[in-house]
Coordinates of C-alpha atoms and ligand atoms in Angstrom, one line a residue:
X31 CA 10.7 4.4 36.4
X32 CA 12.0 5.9 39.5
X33 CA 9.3 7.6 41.4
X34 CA 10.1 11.5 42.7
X35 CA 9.6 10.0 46.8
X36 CA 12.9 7.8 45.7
X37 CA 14.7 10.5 44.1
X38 CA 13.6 12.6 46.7
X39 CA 15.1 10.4 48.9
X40 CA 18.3 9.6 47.1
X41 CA 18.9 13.4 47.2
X42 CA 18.4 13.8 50.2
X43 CA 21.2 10.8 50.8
X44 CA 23.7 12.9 48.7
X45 CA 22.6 16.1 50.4
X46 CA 21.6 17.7 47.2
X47 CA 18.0 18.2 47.2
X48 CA 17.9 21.7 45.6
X49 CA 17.7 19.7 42.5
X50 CA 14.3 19.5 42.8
X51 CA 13.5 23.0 43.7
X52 CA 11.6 23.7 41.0
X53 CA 9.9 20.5 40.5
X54 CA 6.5 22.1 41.1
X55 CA 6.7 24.4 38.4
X56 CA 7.5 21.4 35.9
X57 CA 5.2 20.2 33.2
X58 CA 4.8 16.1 33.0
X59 CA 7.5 15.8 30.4
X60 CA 9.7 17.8 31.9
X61 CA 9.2 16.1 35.1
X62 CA 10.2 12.2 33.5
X63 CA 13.4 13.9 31.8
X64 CA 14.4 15.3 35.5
X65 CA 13.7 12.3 37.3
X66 CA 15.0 9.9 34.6
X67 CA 18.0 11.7 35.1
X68 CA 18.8 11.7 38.8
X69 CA 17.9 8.4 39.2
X70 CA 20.5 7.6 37.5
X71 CA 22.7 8.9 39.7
X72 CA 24.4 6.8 42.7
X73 CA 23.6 8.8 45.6
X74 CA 27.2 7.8 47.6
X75 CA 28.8 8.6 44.5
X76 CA 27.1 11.7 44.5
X77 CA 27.7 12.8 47.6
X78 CA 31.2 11.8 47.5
X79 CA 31.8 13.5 44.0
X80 CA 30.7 16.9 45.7
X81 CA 32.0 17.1 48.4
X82 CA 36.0 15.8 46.9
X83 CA 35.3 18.3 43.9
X84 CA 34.3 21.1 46.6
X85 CA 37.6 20.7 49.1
X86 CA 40.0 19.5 45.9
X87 CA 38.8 23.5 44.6
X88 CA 39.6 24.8 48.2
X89 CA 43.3 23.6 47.9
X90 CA 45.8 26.5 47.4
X91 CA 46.7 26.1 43.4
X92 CA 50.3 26.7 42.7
X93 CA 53.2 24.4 42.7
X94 CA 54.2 21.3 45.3
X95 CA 57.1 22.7 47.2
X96 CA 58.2 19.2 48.5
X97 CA 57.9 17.9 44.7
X98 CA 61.5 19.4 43.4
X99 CA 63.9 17.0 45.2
X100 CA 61.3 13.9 44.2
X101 CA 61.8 14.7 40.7
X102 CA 63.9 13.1 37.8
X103 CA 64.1 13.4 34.0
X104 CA 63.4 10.3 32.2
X105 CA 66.0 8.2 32.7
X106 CA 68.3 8.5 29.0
X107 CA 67.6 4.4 27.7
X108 CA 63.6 5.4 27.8
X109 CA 64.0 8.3 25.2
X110 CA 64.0 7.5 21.7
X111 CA 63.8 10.9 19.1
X112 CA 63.2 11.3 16.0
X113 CA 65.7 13.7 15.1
X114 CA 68.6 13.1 17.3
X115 CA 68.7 9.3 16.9
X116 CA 70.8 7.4 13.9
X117 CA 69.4 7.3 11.0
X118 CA 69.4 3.3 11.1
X119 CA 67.5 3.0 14.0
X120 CA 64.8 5.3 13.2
X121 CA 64.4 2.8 9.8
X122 CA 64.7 -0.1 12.4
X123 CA 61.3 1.5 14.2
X124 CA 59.5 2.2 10.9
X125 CA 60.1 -1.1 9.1
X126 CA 58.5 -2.3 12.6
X127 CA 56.0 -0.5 13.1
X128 CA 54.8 -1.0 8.9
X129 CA 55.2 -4.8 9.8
X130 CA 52.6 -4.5 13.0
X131 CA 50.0 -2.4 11.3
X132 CA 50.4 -4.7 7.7
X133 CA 49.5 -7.8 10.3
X134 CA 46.4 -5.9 11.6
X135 CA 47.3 -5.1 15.0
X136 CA 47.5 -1.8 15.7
X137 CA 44.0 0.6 15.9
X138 CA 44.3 4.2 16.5
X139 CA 41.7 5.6 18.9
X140 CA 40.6 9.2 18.6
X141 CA 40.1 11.3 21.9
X142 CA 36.9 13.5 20.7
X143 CA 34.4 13.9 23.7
X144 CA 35.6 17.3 24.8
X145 CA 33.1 20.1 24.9
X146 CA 36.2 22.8 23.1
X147 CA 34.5 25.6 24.9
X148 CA 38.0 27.9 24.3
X149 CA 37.6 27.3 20.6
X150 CA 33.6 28.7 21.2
X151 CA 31.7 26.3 18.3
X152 CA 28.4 24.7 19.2
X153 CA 29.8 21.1 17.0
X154 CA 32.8 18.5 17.4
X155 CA 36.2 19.9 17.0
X156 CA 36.3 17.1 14.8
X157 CA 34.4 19.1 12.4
X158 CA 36.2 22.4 12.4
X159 CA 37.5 23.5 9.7
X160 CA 40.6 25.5 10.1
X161 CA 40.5 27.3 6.3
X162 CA 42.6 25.3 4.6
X163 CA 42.1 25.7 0.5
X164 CA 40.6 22.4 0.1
X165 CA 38.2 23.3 3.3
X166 CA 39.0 19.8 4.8
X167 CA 38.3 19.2 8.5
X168 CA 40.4 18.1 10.9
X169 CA 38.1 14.6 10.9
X170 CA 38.8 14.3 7.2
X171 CA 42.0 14.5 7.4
X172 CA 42.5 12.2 10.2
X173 CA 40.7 9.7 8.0
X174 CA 42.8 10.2 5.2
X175 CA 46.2 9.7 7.2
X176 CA 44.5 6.2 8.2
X177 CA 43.8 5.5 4.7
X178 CA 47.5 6.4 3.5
X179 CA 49.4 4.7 6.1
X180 CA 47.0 1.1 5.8
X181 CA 48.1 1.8 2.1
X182 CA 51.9 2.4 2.6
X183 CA 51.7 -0.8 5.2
X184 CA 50.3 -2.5 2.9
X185 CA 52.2 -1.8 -0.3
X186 CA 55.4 -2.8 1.6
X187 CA 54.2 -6.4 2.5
X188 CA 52.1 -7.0 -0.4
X189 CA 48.7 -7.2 1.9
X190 CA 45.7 -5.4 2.7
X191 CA 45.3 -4.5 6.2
X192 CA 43.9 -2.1 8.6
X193 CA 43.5 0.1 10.9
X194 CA 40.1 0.4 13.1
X195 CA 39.6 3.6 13.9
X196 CA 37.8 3.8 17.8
X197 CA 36.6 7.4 18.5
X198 CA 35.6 8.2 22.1
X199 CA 32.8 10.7 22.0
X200 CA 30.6 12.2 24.4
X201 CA 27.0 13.4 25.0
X202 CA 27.8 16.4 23.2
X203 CA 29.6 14.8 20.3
X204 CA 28.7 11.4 19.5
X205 CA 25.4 12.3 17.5
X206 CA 26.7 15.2 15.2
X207 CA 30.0 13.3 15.2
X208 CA 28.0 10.0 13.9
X209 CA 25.7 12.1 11.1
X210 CA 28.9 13.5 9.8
X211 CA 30.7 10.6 9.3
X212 CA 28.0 9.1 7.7
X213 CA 27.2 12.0 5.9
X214 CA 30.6 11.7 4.3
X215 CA 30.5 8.3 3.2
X216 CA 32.9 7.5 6.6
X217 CA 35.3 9.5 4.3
X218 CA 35.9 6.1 1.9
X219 CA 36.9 4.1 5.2
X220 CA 35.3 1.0 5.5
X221 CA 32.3 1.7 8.0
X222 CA 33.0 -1.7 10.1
X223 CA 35.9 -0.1 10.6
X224 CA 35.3 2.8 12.7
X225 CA 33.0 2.3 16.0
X226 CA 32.3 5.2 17.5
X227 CA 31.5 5.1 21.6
X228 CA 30.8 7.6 24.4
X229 CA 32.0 8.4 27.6
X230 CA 30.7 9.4 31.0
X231 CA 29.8 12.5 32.3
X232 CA 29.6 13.8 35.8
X233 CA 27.7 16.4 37.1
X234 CA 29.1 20.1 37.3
X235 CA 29.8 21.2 40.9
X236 CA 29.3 24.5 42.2
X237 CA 32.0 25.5 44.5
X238 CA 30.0 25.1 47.7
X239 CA 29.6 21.3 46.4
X240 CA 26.3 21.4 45.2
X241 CA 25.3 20.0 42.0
X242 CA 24.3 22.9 39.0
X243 CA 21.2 23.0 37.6
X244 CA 21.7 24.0 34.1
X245 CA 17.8 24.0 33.5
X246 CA 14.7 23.9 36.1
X247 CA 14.8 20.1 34.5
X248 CA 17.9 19.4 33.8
X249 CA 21.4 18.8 35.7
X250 CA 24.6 20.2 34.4
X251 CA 26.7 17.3 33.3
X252 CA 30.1 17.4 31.7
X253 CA 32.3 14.5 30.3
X254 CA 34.3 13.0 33.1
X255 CA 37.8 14.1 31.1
X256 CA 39.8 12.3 28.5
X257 CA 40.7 10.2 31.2
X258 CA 37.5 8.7 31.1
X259 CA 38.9 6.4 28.3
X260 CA 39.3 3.1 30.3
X261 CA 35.7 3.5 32.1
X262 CA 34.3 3.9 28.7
X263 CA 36.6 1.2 26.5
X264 CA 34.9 -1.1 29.9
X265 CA 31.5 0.1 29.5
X266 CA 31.4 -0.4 25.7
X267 CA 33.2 -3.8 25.3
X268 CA 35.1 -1.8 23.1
X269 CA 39.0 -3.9 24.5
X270 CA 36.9 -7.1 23.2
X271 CA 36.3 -5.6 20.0
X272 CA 40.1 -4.7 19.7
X273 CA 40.9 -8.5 20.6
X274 CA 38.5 -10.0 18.1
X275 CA 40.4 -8.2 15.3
X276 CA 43.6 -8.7 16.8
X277 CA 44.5 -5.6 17.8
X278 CA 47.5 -5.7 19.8
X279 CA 48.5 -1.7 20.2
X280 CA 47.1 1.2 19.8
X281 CA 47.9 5.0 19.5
X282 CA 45.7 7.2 21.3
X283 CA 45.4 10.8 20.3
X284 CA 43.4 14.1 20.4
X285 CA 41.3 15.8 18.5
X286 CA 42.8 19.2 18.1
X287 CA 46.5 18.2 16.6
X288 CA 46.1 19.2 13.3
X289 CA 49.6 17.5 12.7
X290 CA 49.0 14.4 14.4
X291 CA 50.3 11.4 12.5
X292 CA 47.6 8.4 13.1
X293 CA 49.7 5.0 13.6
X294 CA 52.7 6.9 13.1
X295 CA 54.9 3.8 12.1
X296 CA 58.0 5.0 13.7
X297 CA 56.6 5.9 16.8
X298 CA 54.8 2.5 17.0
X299 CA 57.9 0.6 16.1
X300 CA 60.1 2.3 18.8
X301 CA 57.8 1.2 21.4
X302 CA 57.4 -2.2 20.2
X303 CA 61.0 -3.1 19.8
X304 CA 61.7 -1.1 23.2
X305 CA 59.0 -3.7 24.4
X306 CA 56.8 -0.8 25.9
X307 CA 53.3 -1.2 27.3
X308 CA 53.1 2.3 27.6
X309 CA 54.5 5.3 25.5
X310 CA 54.1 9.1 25.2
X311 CA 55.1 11.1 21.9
X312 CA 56.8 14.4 23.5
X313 CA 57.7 18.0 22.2
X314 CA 61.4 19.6 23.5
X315 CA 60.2 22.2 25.8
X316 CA 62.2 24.9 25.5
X317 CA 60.4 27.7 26.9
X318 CA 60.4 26.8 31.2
X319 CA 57.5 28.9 31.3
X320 CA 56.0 27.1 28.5
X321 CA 52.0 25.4 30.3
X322 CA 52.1 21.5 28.8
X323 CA 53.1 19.1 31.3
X324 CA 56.5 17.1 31.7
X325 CA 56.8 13.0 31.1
X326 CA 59.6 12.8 33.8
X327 CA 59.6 10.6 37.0
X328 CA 58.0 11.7 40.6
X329 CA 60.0 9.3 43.6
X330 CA 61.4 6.9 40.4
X331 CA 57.7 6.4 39.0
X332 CA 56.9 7.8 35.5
X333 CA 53.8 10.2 35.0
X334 CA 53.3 13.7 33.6
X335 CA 53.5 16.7 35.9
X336 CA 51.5 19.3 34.9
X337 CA 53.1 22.6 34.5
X338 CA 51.6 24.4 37.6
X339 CA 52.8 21.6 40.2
X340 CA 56.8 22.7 38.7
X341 CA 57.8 26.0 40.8
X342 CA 59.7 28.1 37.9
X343 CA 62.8 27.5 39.5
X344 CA 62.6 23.7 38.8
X345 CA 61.0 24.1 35.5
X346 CA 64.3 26.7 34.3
X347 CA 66.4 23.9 35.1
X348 CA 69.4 23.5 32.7
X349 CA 71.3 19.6 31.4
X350 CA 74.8 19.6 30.4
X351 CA 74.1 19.9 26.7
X352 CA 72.2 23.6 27.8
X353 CA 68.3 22.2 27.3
X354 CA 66.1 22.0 29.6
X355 CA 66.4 19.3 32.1
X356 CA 62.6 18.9 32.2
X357 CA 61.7 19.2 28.3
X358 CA 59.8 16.3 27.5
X359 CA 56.4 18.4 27.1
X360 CA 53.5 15.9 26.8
X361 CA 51.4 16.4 23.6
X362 CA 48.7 14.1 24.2
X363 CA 49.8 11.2 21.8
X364 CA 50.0 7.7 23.5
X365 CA 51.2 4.2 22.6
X366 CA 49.5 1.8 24.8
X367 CA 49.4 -2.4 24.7
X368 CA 46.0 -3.7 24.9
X369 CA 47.2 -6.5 27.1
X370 CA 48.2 -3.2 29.2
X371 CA 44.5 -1.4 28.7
X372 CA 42.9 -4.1 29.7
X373 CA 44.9 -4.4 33.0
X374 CA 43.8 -1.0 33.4
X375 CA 40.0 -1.3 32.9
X376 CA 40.1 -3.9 35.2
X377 CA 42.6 -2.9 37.9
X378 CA 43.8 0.6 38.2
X379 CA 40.9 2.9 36.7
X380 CA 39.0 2.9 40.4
X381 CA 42.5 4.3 41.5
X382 CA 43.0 7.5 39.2
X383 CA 42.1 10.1 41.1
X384 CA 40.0 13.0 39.2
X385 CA 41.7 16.8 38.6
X386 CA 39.9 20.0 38.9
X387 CA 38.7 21.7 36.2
X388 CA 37.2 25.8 37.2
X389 CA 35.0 26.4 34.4
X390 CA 32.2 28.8 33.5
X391 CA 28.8 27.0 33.8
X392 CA 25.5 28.0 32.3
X393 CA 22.9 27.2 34.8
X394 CA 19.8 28.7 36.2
X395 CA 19.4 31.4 39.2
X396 CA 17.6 31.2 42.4
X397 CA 14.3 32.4 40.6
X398 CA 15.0 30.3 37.3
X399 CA 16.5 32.5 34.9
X400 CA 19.6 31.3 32.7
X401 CA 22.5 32.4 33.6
X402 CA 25.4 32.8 31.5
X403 CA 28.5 33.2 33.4
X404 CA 31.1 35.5 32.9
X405 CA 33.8 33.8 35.1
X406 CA 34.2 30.6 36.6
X407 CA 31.4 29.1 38.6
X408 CA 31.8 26.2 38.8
X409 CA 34.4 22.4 39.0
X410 CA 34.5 19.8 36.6
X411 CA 36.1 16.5 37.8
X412 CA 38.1 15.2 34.9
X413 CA 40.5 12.4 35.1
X414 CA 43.4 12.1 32.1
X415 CA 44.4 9.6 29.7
X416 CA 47.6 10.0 31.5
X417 CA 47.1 9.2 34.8
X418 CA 47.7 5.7 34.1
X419 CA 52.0 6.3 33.2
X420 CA 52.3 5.7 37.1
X421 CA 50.8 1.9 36.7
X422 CA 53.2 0.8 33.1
X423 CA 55.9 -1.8 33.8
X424 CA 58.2 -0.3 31.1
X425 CA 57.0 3.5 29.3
X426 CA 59.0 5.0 27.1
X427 CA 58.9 8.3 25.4
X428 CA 60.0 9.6 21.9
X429 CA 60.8 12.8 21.5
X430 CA 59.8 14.7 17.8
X431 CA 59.9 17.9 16.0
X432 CA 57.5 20.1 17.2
X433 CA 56.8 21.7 13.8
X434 CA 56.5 18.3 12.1
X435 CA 53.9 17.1 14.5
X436 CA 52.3 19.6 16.9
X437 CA 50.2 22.0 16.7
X438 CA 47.1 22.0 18.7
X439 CA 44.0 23.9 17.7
X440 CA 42.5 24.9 21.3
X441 CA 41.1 29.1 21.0
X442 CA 39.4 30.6 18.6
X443 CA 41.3 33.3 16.3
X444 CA 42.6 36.6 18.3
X445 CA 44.3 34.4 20.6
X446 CA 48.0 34.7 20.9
X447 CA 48.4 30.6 20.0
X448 CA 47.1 27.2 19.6
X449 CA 44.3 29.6 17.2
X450 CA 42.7 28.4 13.7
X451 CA 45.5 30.5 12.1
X452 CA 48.3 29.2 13.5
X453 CA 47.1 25.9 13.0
X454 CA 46.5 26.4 9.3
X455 CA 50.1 28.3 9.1
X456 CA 51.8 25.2 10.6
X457 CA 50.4 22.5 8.3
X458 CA 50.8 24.9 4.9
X459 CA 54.3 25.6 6.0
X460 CA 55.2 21.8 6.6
X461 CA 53.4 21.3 3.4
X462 CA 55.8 23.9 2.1
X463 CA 58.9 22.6 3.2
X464 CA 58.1 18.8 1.8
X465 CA 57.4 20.5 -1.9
X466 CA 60.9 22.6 -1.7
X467 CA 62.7 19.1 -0.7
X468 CA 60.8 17.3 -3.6
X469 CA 62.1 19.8 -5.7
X470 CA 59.3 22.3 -6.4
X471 CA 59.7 26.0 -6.6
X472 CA 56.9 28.4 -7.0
X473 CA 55.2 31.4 -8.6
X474 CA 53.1 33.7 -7.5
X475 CA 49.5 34.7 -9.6
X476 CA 50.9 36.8 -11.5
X477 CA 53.7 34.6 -12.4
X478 CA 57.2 35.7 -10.2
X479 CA 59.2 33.0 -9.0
X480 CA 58.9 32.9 -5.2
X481 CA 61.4 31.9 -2.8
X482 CA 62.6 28.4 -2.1
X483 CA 63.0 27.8 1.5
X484 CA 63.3 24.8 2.7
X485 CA 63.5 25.7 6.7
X486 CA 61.3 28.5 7.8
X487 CA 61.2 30.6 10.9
X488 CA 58.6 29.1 13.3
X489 CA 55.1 31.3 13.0
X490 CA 56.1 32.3 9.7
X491 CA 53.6 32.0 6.6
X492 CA 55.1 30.1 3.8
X493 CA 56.7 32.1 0.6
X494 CA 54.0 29.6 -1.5
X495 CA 50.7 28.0 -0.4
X496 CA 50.6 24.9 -1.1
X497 CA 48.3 21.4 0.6
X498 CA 49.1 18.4 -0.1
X499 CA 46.3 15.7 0.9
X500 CA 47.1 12.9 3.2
X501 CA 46.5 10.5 0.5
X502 CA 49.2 11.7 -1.5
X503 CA 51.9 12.0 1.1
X504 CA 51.7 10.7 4.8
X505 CA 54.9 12.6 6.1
X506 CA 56.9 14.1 3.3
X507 CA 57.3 10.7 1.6
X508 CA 57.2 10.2 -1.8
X509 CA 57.0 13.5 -3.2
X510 CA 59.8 13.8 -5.4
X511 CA 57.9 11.8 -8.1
X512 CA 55.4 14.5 -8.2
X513 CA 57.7 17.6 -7.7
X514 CA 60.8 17.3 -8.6
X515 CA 62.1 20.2 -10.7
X516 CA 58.7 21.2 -11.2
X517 CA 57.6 25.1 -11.0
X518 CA 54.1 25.1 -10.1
X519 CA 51.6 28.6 -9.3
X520 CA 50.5 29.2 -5.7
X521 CA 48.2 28.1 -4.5
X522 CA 48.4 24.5 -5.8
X523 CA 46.2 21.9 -3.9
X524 CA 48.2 18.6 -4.4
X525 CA 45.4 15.8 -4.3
X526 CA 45.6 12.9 -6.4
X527 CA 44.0 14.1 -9.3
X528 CA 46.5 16.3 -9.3
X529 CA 48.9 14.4 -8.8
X530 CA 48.1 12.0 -11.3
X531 CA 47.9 15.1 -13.9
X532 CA 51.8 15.9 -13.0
X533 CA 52.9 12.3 -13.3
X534 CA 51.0 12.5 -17.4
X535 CA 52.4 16.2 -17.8
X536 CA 55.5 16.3 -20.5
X537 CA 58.5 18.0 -18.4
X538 CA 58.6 21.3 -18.7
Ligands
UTP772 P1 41.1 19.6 26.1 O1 41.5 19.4 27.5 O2 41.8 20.5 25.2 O3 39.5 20.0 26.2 O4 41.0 18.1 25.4 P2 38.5 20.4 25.0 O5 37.2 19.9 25.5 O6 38.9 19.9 23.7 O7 38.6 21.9 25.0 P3 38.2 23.0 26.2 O8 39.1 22.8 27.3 O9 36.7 22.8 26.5 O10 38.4 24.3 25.5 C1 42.1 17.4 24.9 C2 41.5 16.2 24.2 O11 40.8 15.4 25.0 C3 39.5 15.2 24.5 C4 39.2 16.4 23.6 O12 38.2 16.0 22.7 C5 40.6 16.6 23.0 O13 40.8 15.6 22.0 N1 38.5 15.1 25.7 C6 38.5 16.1 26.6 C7 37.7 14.0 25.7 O14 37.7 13.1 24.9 N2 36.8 13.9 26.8 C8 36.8 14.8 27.8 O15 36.0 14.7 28.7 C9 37.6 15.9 27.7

């Protein structure tokens, strides 16, 4: 073990000694865990990650007045969608995409290392539950959508296959994310089948550069951002584990979608037939002032521009057909080849340069009191998964309905969007609307029939609550089997049980 004279020493190298300010106060165990952890700290690193998270902070925010005339939408042959494309084609991509994942190669790989501070719960997000009726969480039914579309894959060519499920964690989540999959029998998925591994962190910077103490013995780390992916699939041989199961693609998502459709077969088969190494699922952006970043091209070169680089002038920009010319709003939902994450790993992750994140940071005082901050204190240096558009040799993006597929859970309820509520509301309402295309109609408790509307106003309850579990229906498919010209009471919780009750069940 490192002795304090060589920490001392290294610190001293970064210029950030104070971490040891109240190393006479420390007990012995105390001590080990504080040295343990600084000396694992490169002290040129250290120095360097300071001082570029201190003058990145000092930068004016606000958007890149040379940027507008370096800017271009995608350009049209890059953008496939899901609801303005022909019918055939979007067929074309799904047959493709079931054909890759019944031969094994694609995985999905789970973005879950962030803290979710906005959404305010000491666990994974993973393990929220948003107060749904059948009280699943957002892990659960991630795992079930894996489960249902290895089963709809595999129906179709007569095979069983599968999808490995990676999940990036962090510090934070990878031991309470581990207990509760294991607690949950790994929700029936084969346990070989998901590997869990963590990501980095990075200490917390105050804004005068200096590392945070968050204890008298202990240094304020926070995951290095969801762009930390490619240090961590290097760290954890994890690109060697895709390539001994022949894993050729992989969709990368996050945590908080409580839409997100794992190996979404059409997706995966656009990119694959476009020949893609790199894809990004988008949402139309219709609002300018809308904050999710753009997929849209800086000097010819594909990459997302985050919301605040786009003055509002640019952002309000209109196309010929009246939307808006820069409406490809990222959600966080990636194709990648592992051919290209591997050139990543290896090549281009030294070169993604880390954003600024101005967060509140618990820490301790001059005299060693906890403090627990009521506005920003202090940086976080994140990188993102993104960052690494600007290096593909052919991405694509594929536009989809945003109330099919996107609703992010990011504060907790009271806040105006992205809340547990709205959340909930926009997977009962899809839920909804697949039941009233099946065919079902609804009654209340006390027995009225409710109404039957198959399109609902965005941010709308639904007449009729009704869930229907992942392993009954993957997108709306298959349904009518079930529903059709049925009248069921709301709230009706459409697992397979009960599903396999309706199938027995005389007409009615
Ligand atoms: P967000 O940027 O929304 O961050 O993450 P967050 O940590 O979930 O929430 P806040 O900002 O603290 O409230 C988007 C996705 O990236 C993952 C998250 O788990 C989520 O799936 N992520 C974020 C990581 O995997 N690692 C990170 O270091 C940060």
């Amino acid at each position: 073990m490192a002795s304090e004279r060589d920490v001392r020493a290294r610190l001293r190298l970064a210029g950030q000694e104070h971490l040891l300010r109240f190393w006479d106060e420390l007990a012995p165990g105390p001590r080990a865990a504080l040295l343990a952890q600084l000396a694992e700290l490169d002290p040129v690193a250290l120095r360097e990650h300071c001082q570029r998270a201190a003058a990145a902070c000092a930068r004016p925010p606000g958007p890149c007045p040379e940027l507008a005339a370096r800017l271009r939408p995608l350009p049209p042959e890059r953008v496939g969608s899901m609801s303005h494309g022909d019918p055939e084609a979007r067929q074309r991509w799904e047959e493709e995409g079931l054909r890759q994942i019944a031969l094994n190669k694609v995985a999905v790989l789970l973005l879950a290392g962030g803290q979710g501070t906005r959404l305010g719960v000491d666990y994974p997000k993973g393990m929220y539950r948003v107060g749904l009726p059948s009280q699943k969480t957002l892990y659960q039914l991630q795992a079930e959508r894996i489960r249902r579309v290895q089963q709809l894959a595999g129906e179709r060519h007569g095979v069983c296959c599968t999808v490995p499920w990676y999940v990036m964690t962090s510090e934070f989540t990878l031991g309470p994310t581990a207990t509760f999959f294991r607690e949950h029998d790994f929700f029936q998925l084969d346990p070989s089948n998901v590997v869990l591994f963590e990501q980095r962190m990075l200490p917390a910077v105050s804004f005068e550069g200096q590392a945070i103490l968050e204890r008298k013995d202990k240094v304020a780390l926070a995951p290095d951002g969801n762009g930390g992916l490619y240090r961590a699939l290097a760290d954890h041989q994890v690109l060697e584990d895709m390539q001994h199961r022949g894993v050729d693609f992989v969709h990368v998502y996050c945590v908080d979608n409580i839409l997100v459709r794992l190996a979404d077969p059409v997706f995966l088969g656009f990119c694959v037939l476009q020949g893609a190494d790199c894809g990004a699922k988008v949402v139309e952006k219709t609002d300018p002032q809308e904050p999710v970043g753009v997929v849209c091209q800086v000097d010819g070169v594909p990459q997302v521009v985050e919301y605040s680089e786009i003055s509002p002038e640019t952002a309000s920009l209109r196309a010929s057909d009246g939307s808006l010319l820069y409406n490809a709003g990222n959600i966080c939902n990636h194709f990648f080849t592992r051919g290209f994450l591997q050139t990543v790993a290896k090549e281009f992750e030294p070169l993604l340069q880390p954003h600024v994140a101005v967060k509140k940071v618990p820490h301790v005082d001059e005299q060693g009191a906890l403090v627990k901050p009521l506005k920003p204190n202090g940086i976080k240096m994140e990188k993102f998964v993104f960052d690494v558009f600007p290096f593909a040799s052919n991405l694509v993006a594929f536009q989809v309905q945003r109330e099919e597929e996107f609703s992010p859970l990011k504060n907790a309820d009271g806040a105006a969007s992205d809340s547990p509520s709205s959340a909930r509301r926009a997977l009962l309402a899809q839920h909804y609307r697949w039941a009233v295309r099946a065919g079902a109609r609804f009654l209340d408790a006390q027995g009225t029939p409710l109404p039957a509307q198959p399109c609902l106003p965005p941010n709308e309850d639904p007449p009729a609550i009704c869930e229907i579990s992942p392993l009954v229906s993957y997108a709306g498919e298959g349904l009518d089997v079930y529903l059709r010209g049925r009248t069921l009471r709301s709230p009706l919780i459409l697992d397979e049980t009960r599903a396999r009750e309706l199938l027995l069940a005389q007409d009615p």
